Amino acid sequence: MIDVLPPWPLLGAFLLASLLLAVTPGPAVVYLLTRTLAQGRRAGLASVVGVALGNLGNAVGAAIGLAALFAVSSLAFTVVKYAGAAYLVYLGVQALRSAQAVPQQQAQTPPATMKTVFRDGFLVALLNPKTALFFAAFLPQFTSAAHSPLLQSATLGAVFVAVAATTDVFYVLMASLVAGRVRRMGRARLWGRYATAGAFIGLGAYTALSGSRGKA
């Protein structure tokens, strides 16, 4: 591990920076909170695992040069960016159709399976090219030219994902404390479906319309 991790002062700075970045709410946190409030702690934790693996995929992609491809190819960035945005909107439309199709007195519709929740979290995170660009910009600040850049970047990326997953679990646990009350509020459950749909569609619009390629 000595060859792939920076010396302790620099590693400490990396961990602190990772923690500060991870606790800052972003689209992934909104997604996790939405899932938790809609389906409870188990769904939220399944989403955390999916998001973490999607982020890890982006970290590995950055380490092997995927982010470099995005940086020089507007087409590659645009394709992945809009694929991710389209998938988020698709999730929102599905939630909206569910809310409109189910009468209020039949609000006990079976929730999405844990497999579906995991898959959605994974794709939401993986299909965000800005995450790969972020890793490409952030990780090199803590690597050394004396050792393998690929191995160092992949290891640091995995550490960052672990830190982010830890803070995501905290968000899910906090949300789960009020999820039960929200689901027991009768009409609020139906409105919760609309809120879920709005959150997904809003995240899709944010992904499609947000800043330039160089901004994580």
mmCIF file of C-alpha atoms in Angstrom:
data_model
loop_
_atom_site.group_PDB
_atom_site.id
_atom_site.type_symbol
_atom_site.label_atom_id
_atom_site.label_comp_id
_atom_site.label_asym_id
_atom_site.label_seq_id
_atom_site.Cartn_x
_atom_site.Cartn_y
_atom_site.Cartn_z
ATOM 1 C CA MET A 1 0.000 0.000 0.000
ATOM 2 C CA ILE A 2 3.008 2.279 0.439
ATOM 3 C CA ASP A 3 3.432 2.445 -3.334
ATOM 4 C CA VAL A 4 -0.176 3.326 -4.120
ATOM 5 C CA LEU A 5 -1.061 5.704 -1.286
ATOM 6 C CA PRO A 6 0.573 9.086 -0.613
ATOM 7 C CA PRO A 7 2.499 9.696 2.639
ATOM 8 C CA TRP A 8 0.339 10.387 5.650
ATOM 9 C CA PRO A 9 0.204 14.231 5.597
ATOM 10 C CA LEU A 10 -0.948 14.162 1.985
ATOM 11 C CA LEU A 11 -3.237 11.193 2.606
ATOM 12 C CA GLY A 12 -4.798 13.048 5.521
ATOM 13 C CA ALA A 13 -5.456 16.032 3.252
ATOM 14 C CA PHE A 14 -7.003 13.694 0.689
ATOM 15 C CA LEU A 15 -9.314 12.121 3.271
ATOM 16 C CA LEU A 16 -10.370 15.519 4.599
ATOM 17 C CA ALA A 17 -11.045 16.862 1.110
ATOM 18 C CA SER A 18 -12.943 13.688 0.232
ATOM 19 C CA LEU A 19 -15.107 14.003 3.340
ATOM 20 C CA LEU A 20 -15.919 17.648 2.674
ATOM 21 C CA LEU A 21 -16.828 16.889 -0.932
ATOM 22 C CA ALA A 22 -18.857 13.800 0.009
ATOM 23 C CA VAL A 23 -21.036 15.549 2.607
ATOM 24 C CA THR A 24 -21.974 18.296 0.143
ATOM 25 C CA PRO A 25 -25.448 17.354 -1.145
ATOM 26 C CA GLY A 26 -25.597 16.702 -4.871
ATOM 27 C CA PRO A 27 -27.800 14.818 -7.354
ATOM 28 C CA ALA A 28 -26.804 11.425 -5.912
ATOM 29 C CA VAL A 29 -27.831 12.492 -2.405
ATOM 30 C CA VAL A 30 -31.180 13.741 -3.726
ATOM 31 C CA TYR A 31 -31.671 10.373 -5.424
ATOM 32 C CA LEU A 32 -30.839 8.475 -2.223
ATOM 33 C CA LEU A 33 -33.152 10.609 -0.093
ATOM 34 C CA THR A 34 -35.961 10.200 -2.619
ATOM 35 C CA ARG A 35 -35.626 6.416 -2.620
ATOM 36 C CA THR A 36 -35.416 6.258 1.173
ATOM 37 C CA LEU A 37 -38.465 8.424 1.761
ATOM 38 C CA ALA A 38 -40.435 6.488 -0.851
ATOM 39 C CA GLN A 39 -39.479 2.944 0.146
ATOM 40 C CA GLY A 40 -37.594 3.030 3.417
ATOM 41 C CA ARG A 41 -34.154 2.270 4.770
ATOM 42 C CA ARG A 42 -33.581 -0.984 2.896
ATOM 43 C CA ALA A 43 -34.188 0.655 -0.477
ATOM 44 C CA GLY A 44 -31.987 3.574 0.515
ATOM 45 C CA LEU A 45 -29.114 1.285 1.463
ATOM 46 C CA ALA A 46 -29.524 -0.724 -1.748
ATOM 47 C CA SER A 47 -29.294 2.568 -3.623
ATOM 48 C CA VAL A 48 -26.120 3.465 -1.725
ATOM 49 C CA VAL A 49 -24.490 0.240 -2.919
ATOM 50 C CA GLY A 50 -25.579 0.900 -6.500
ATOM 51 C CA VAL A 51 -24.372 4.502 -6.437
ATOM 52 C CA ALA A 52 -21.062 3.470 -4.866
ATOM 53 C CA LEU A 53 -20.398 0.862 -7.554
ATOM 54 C CA GLY A 54 -21.362 3.344 -10.272
ATOM 55 C CA ASN A 55 -18.965 5.894 -8.815
ATOM 56 C CA LEU A 56 -16.274 3.235 -8.559
ATOM 57 C CA GLY A 57 -16.795 2.486 -12.238
ATOM 58 C CA ASN A 58 -16.217 6.153 -12.999
ATOM 59 C CA ALA A 59 -13.103 6.173 -10.816
ATOM 60 C CA VAL A 60 -11.675 3.194 -12.678
ATOM 61 C CA GLY A 61 -12.688 4.778 -15.973
ATOM 62 C CA ALA A 62 -10.856 7.945 -15.022
ATOM 63 C CA ALA A 63 -7.825 5.931 -14.025
ATOM 64 C CA ILE A 64 -7.593 4.214 -17.413
ATOM 65 C CA GLY A 65 -8.146 7.352 -19.427
ATOM 66 C CA LEU A 66 -11.906 7.507 -19.934
ATOM 67 C CA ALA A 67 -11.991 11.005 -18.493
ATOM 68 C CA ALA A 68 -9.249 12.024 -20.918
ATOM 69 C CA LEU A 69 -11.488 10.840 -23.747
ATOM 70 C CA PHE A 70 -14.358 12.952 -22.437
ATOM 71 C CA ALA A 71 -12.016 15.931 -22.131
ATOM 72 C CA VAL A 72 -11.050 15.822 -25.816
ATOM 73 C CA SER A 73 -14.246 14.405 -27.313
ATOM 74 C CA SER A 74 -17.360 16.524 -27.062
ATOM 75 C CA LEU A 75 -19.321 13.749 -28.728
ATOM 76 C CA ALA A 76 -18.349 11.094 -26.149
ATOM 77 C CA PHE A 77 -19.167 13.428 -23.279
ATOM 78 C CA THR A 78 -22.460 14.500 -24.817
ATOM 79 C CA VAL A 79 -23.608 10.945 -25.543
ATOM 80 C CA VAL A 80 -23.003 9.735 -21.987
ATOM 81 C CA LYS A 81 -24.337 12.939 -20.457
ATOM 82 C CA TYR A 82 -27.635 12.797 -22.276
ATOM 83 C CA ALA A 83 -27.944 9.037 -21.789
ATOM 84 C CA GLY A 84 -27.770 9.633 -18.048
ATOM 85 C CA ALA A 85 -30.223 12.532 -18.226
ATOM 86 C CA ALA A 86 -32.641 10.467 -20.316
ATOM 87 C CA TYR A 87 -32.525 7.611 -17.830
ATOM 88 C CA LEU A 88 -33.307 9.934 -14.935
ATOM 89 C CA VAL A 89 -36.255 11.404 -16.821
ATOM 90 C CA TYR A 90 -37.407 7.859 -17.635
ATOM 91 C CA LEU A 91 -37.424 7.011 -13.925
ATOM 92 C CA GLY A 92 -39.444 10.159 -13.252
ATOM 93 C CA VAL A 93 -41.980 9.365 -15.963
ATOM 94 C CA GLN A 94 -42.376 5.828 -14.617
ATOM 95 C CA ALA A 95 -43.003 7.194 -11.124
ATOM 96 C CA LEU A 96 -45.474 9.730 -12.517
ATOM 97 C CA ARG A 97 -47.381 7.058 -14.431
ATOM 98 C CA SER A 98 -47.534 4.957 -11.282
ATOM 99 C CA ALA A 99 -48.979 7.871 -9.307
ATOM 100 C CA GLN A 100 -51.620 8.592 -11.954
ATOM 101 C CA ALA A 101 -52.602 4.987 -12.585
ATOM 102 C CA VAL A 102 -53.167 3.909 -8.977
ATOM 103 C CA PRO A 103 -56.321 5.161 -7.196
ATOM 104 C CA GLN A 104 -55.747 6.791 -3.852
ATOM 105 C CA GLN A 105 -57.480 3.978 -1.962
ATOM 106 C CA GLN A 106 -55.093 1.466 -3.564
ATOM 107 C CA ALA A 107 -51.927 3.147 -2.376
ATOM 108 C CA GLN A 108 -50.435 -0.190 -1.295
ATOM 109 C CA THR A 109 -48.789 -0.741 -4.689
ATOM 110 C CA PRO A 110 -45.800 -3.099 -4.426
ATOM 111 C CA PRO A 111 -42.626 -0.990 -4.351
ATOM 112 C CA ALA A 112 -39.715 -1.497 -6.697
ATOM 113 C CA THR A 113 -37.624 -4.563 -5.927
ATOM 114 C CA MET A 114 -34.217 -4.186 -4.325
ATOM 115 C CA LYS A 115 -32.670 -5.406 -7.581
ATOM 116 C CA THR A 116 -34.369 -2.575 -9.458
ATOM 117 C CA VAL A 117 -33.414 -0.022 -6.807
ATOM 118 C CA PHE A 118 -29.788 -1.168 -6.932
ATOM 119 C CA ARG A 119 -29.741 -1.085 -10.738
ATOM 120 C CA ASP A 120 -31.208 2.417 -10.860
ATOM 121 C CA GLY A 121 -28.661 3.745 -8.358
ATOM 122 C CA PHE A 122 -25.821 2.140 -10.287
ATOM 123 C CA LEU A 123 -26.916 3.607 -13.627
ATOM 124 C CA VAL A 124 -27.660 7.057 -12.182
ATOM 125 C CA ALA A 125 -24.085 7.238 -10.866
ATOM 126 C CA LEU A 126 -22.362 5.500 -13.767
ATOM 127 C CA LEU A 127 -24.032 7.595 -16.471
ATOM 128 C CA ASN A 128 -22.726 10.855 -15.031
ATOM 129 C CA PRO A 129 -19.598 11.787 -17.017
ATOM 130 C CA LYS A 130 -18.880 14.684 -14.674
ATOM 131 C CA THR A 131 -17.976 12.152 -11.997
ATOM 132 C CA ALA A 132 -15.217 10.717 -14.198
ATOM 133 C CA LEU A 133 -14.003 14.221 -14.976
ATOM 134 C CA PHE A 134 -14.003 15.058 -11.290
ATOM 135 C CA PHE A 135 -11.818 12.053 -10.527
ATOM 136 C CA ALA A 136 -9.501 12.963 -13.393
ATOM 137 C CA ALA A 137 -9.023 16.459 -11.944
ATOM 138 C CA PHE A 138 -8.970 15.558 -8.243
ATOM 139 C CA LEU A 139 -6.959 12.347 -7.962
ATOM 140 C CA PRO A 140 -3.750 13.482 -9.724
ATOM 141 C CA GLN A 141 -3.243 16.080 -6.990
ATOM 142 C CA PHE A 142 -2.426 13.212 -4.609
ATOM 143 C CA THR A 143 -0.416 10.881 -6.854
ATOM 144 C CA SER A 144 3.322 10.560 -7.387
ATOM 145 C CA ALA A 145 5.179 10.205 -10.661
ATOM 146 C CA ALA A 146 7.465 7.680 -8.952
ATOM 147 C CA HIS A 147 4.767 4.997 -8.913
ATOM 148 C CA SER A 148 2.069 3.650 -11.230
ATOM 149 C CA PRO A 149 -0.441 6.458 -11.945
ATOM 150 C CA LEU A 150 -3.074 3.863 -12.870
ATOM 151 C CA LEU A 151 -2.762 1.931 -9.615
ATOM 152 C CA GLN A 152 -2.535 5.059 -7.485
ATOM 153 C CA SER A 153 -5.564 6.673 -9.126
ATOM 154 C CA ALA A 154 -7.658 3.514 -8.887
ATOM 155 C CA THR A 155 -6.787 3.070 -5.210
ATOM 156 C CA LEU A 156 -7.462 6.685 -4.295
ATOM 157 C CA GLY A 157 -10.702 6.548 -6.273
ATOM 158 C CA ALA A 158 -11.781 3.503 -4.277
ATOM 159 C CA VAL A 159 -10.948 5.312 -1.031
ATOM 160 C CA PHE A 160 -13.003 8.330 -2.094
ATOM 161 C CA VAL A 161 -15.944 6.088 -3.029
ATOM 162 C CA ALA A 162 -15.743 4.425 0.401
ATOM 163 C CA VAL A 163 -15.816 7.823 2.121
ATOM 164 C CA ALA A 164 -18.753 8.955 -0.023
ATOM 165 C CA ALA A 165 -20.638 5.709 0.627
ATOM 166 C CA THR A 166 -20.203 6.239 4.367
ATOM 167 C CA THR A 167 -21.711 9.714 4.233
ATOM 168 C CA ASP A 168 -24.464 8.445 1.925
ATOM 169 C CA VAL A 169 -25.381 5.803 4.510
ATOM 170 C CA PHE A 170 -25.650 8.593 7.096
ATOM 171 C CA TYR A 171 -28.058 10.509 4.839
ATOM 172 C CA VAL A 172 -30.142 7.364 4.317
ATOM 173 C CA LEU A 173 -30.315 6.591 8.031
ATOM 174 C CA MET A 174 -31.417 10.136 8.815
ATOM 175 C CA ALA A 175 -34.074 10.037 6.100
ATOM 176 C CA SER A 176 -35.303 6.627 7.248
ATOM 177 C CA LEU A 177 -36.164 8.108 10.639
ATOM 178 C CA VAL A 178 -38.974 10.102 9.044
ATOM 179 C CA ALA A 179 -39.784 7.819 6.096
ATOM 180 C CA GLY A 180 -42.285 5.758 8.095
ATOM 181 C CA ARG A 181 -44.267 8.827 9.145
ATOM 182 C CA VAL A 182 -44.336 10.120 5.601
ATOM 183 C CA ARG A 183 -45.671 6.804 4.281
ATOM 184 C CA ARG A 184 -48.390 6.673 6.980
ATOM 185 C CA MET A 185 -49.818 10.050 6.042
ATOM 186 C CA GLY A 186 -52.514 8.717 3.691
ATOM 187 C CA ARG A 187 -52.841 11.243 0.873
ATOM 188 C CA ALA A 188 -49.227 12.256 1.416
ATOM 189 C CA ARG A 189 -48.196 8.859 0.047
ATOM 190 C CA LEU A 190 -49.787 9.653 -3.309
ATOM 191 C CA TRP A 191 -48.233 13.107 -3.320
ATOM 192 C CA GLY A 192 -44.958 11.436 -2.448
ATOM 193 C CA ARG A 193 -45.132 9.626 -5.769
ATOM 194 C CA TYR A 194 -45.423 12.964 -7.546
ATOM 195 C CA ALA A 195 -42.527 14.302 -5.498
ATOM 196 C CA THR A 196 -40.456 11.258 -6.479
ATOM 197 C CA ALA A 197 -41.313 11.786 -10.150
ATOM 198 C CA GLY A 198 -40.463 15.480 -9.894
ATOM 199 C CA ALA A 199 -37.128 14.722 -8.219
ATOM 200 C CA PHE A 200 -36.060 12.279 -10.937
ATOM 201 C CA ILE A 201 -37.183 14.516 -13.799
ATOM 202 C CA GLY A 202 -35.529 17.503 -12.134
ATOM 203 C CA LEU A 203 -32.271 15.573 -11.753
ATOM 204 C CA GLY A 204 -32.454 14.618 -15.416
ATOM 205 C CA ALA A 205 -32.928 18.245 -16.417
ATOM 206 C CA TYR A 206 -30.091 19.304 -14.114
ATOM 207 C CA THR A 207 -27.785 16.710 -15.660
ATOM 208 C CA ALA A 208 -28.686 17.750 -19.200
ATOM 209 C CA LEU A 209 -28.466 21.494 -18.637
ATOM 210 C CA SER A 210 -25.663 21.782 -16.070
ATOM 211 C CA GLY A 211 -22.363 23.560 -16.813
ATOM 212 C CA SER A 212 -19.411 22.734 -18.943
ATOM 213 C CA ARG A 213 -17.383 19.566 -19.289
ATOM 214 C CA GLY A 214 -14.600 20.782 -17.116
ATOM 215 C CA LYS A 215 -16.743 21.326 -14.050
ATOM 216 C CA ALA A 216 -17.307 18.336 -11.747
#
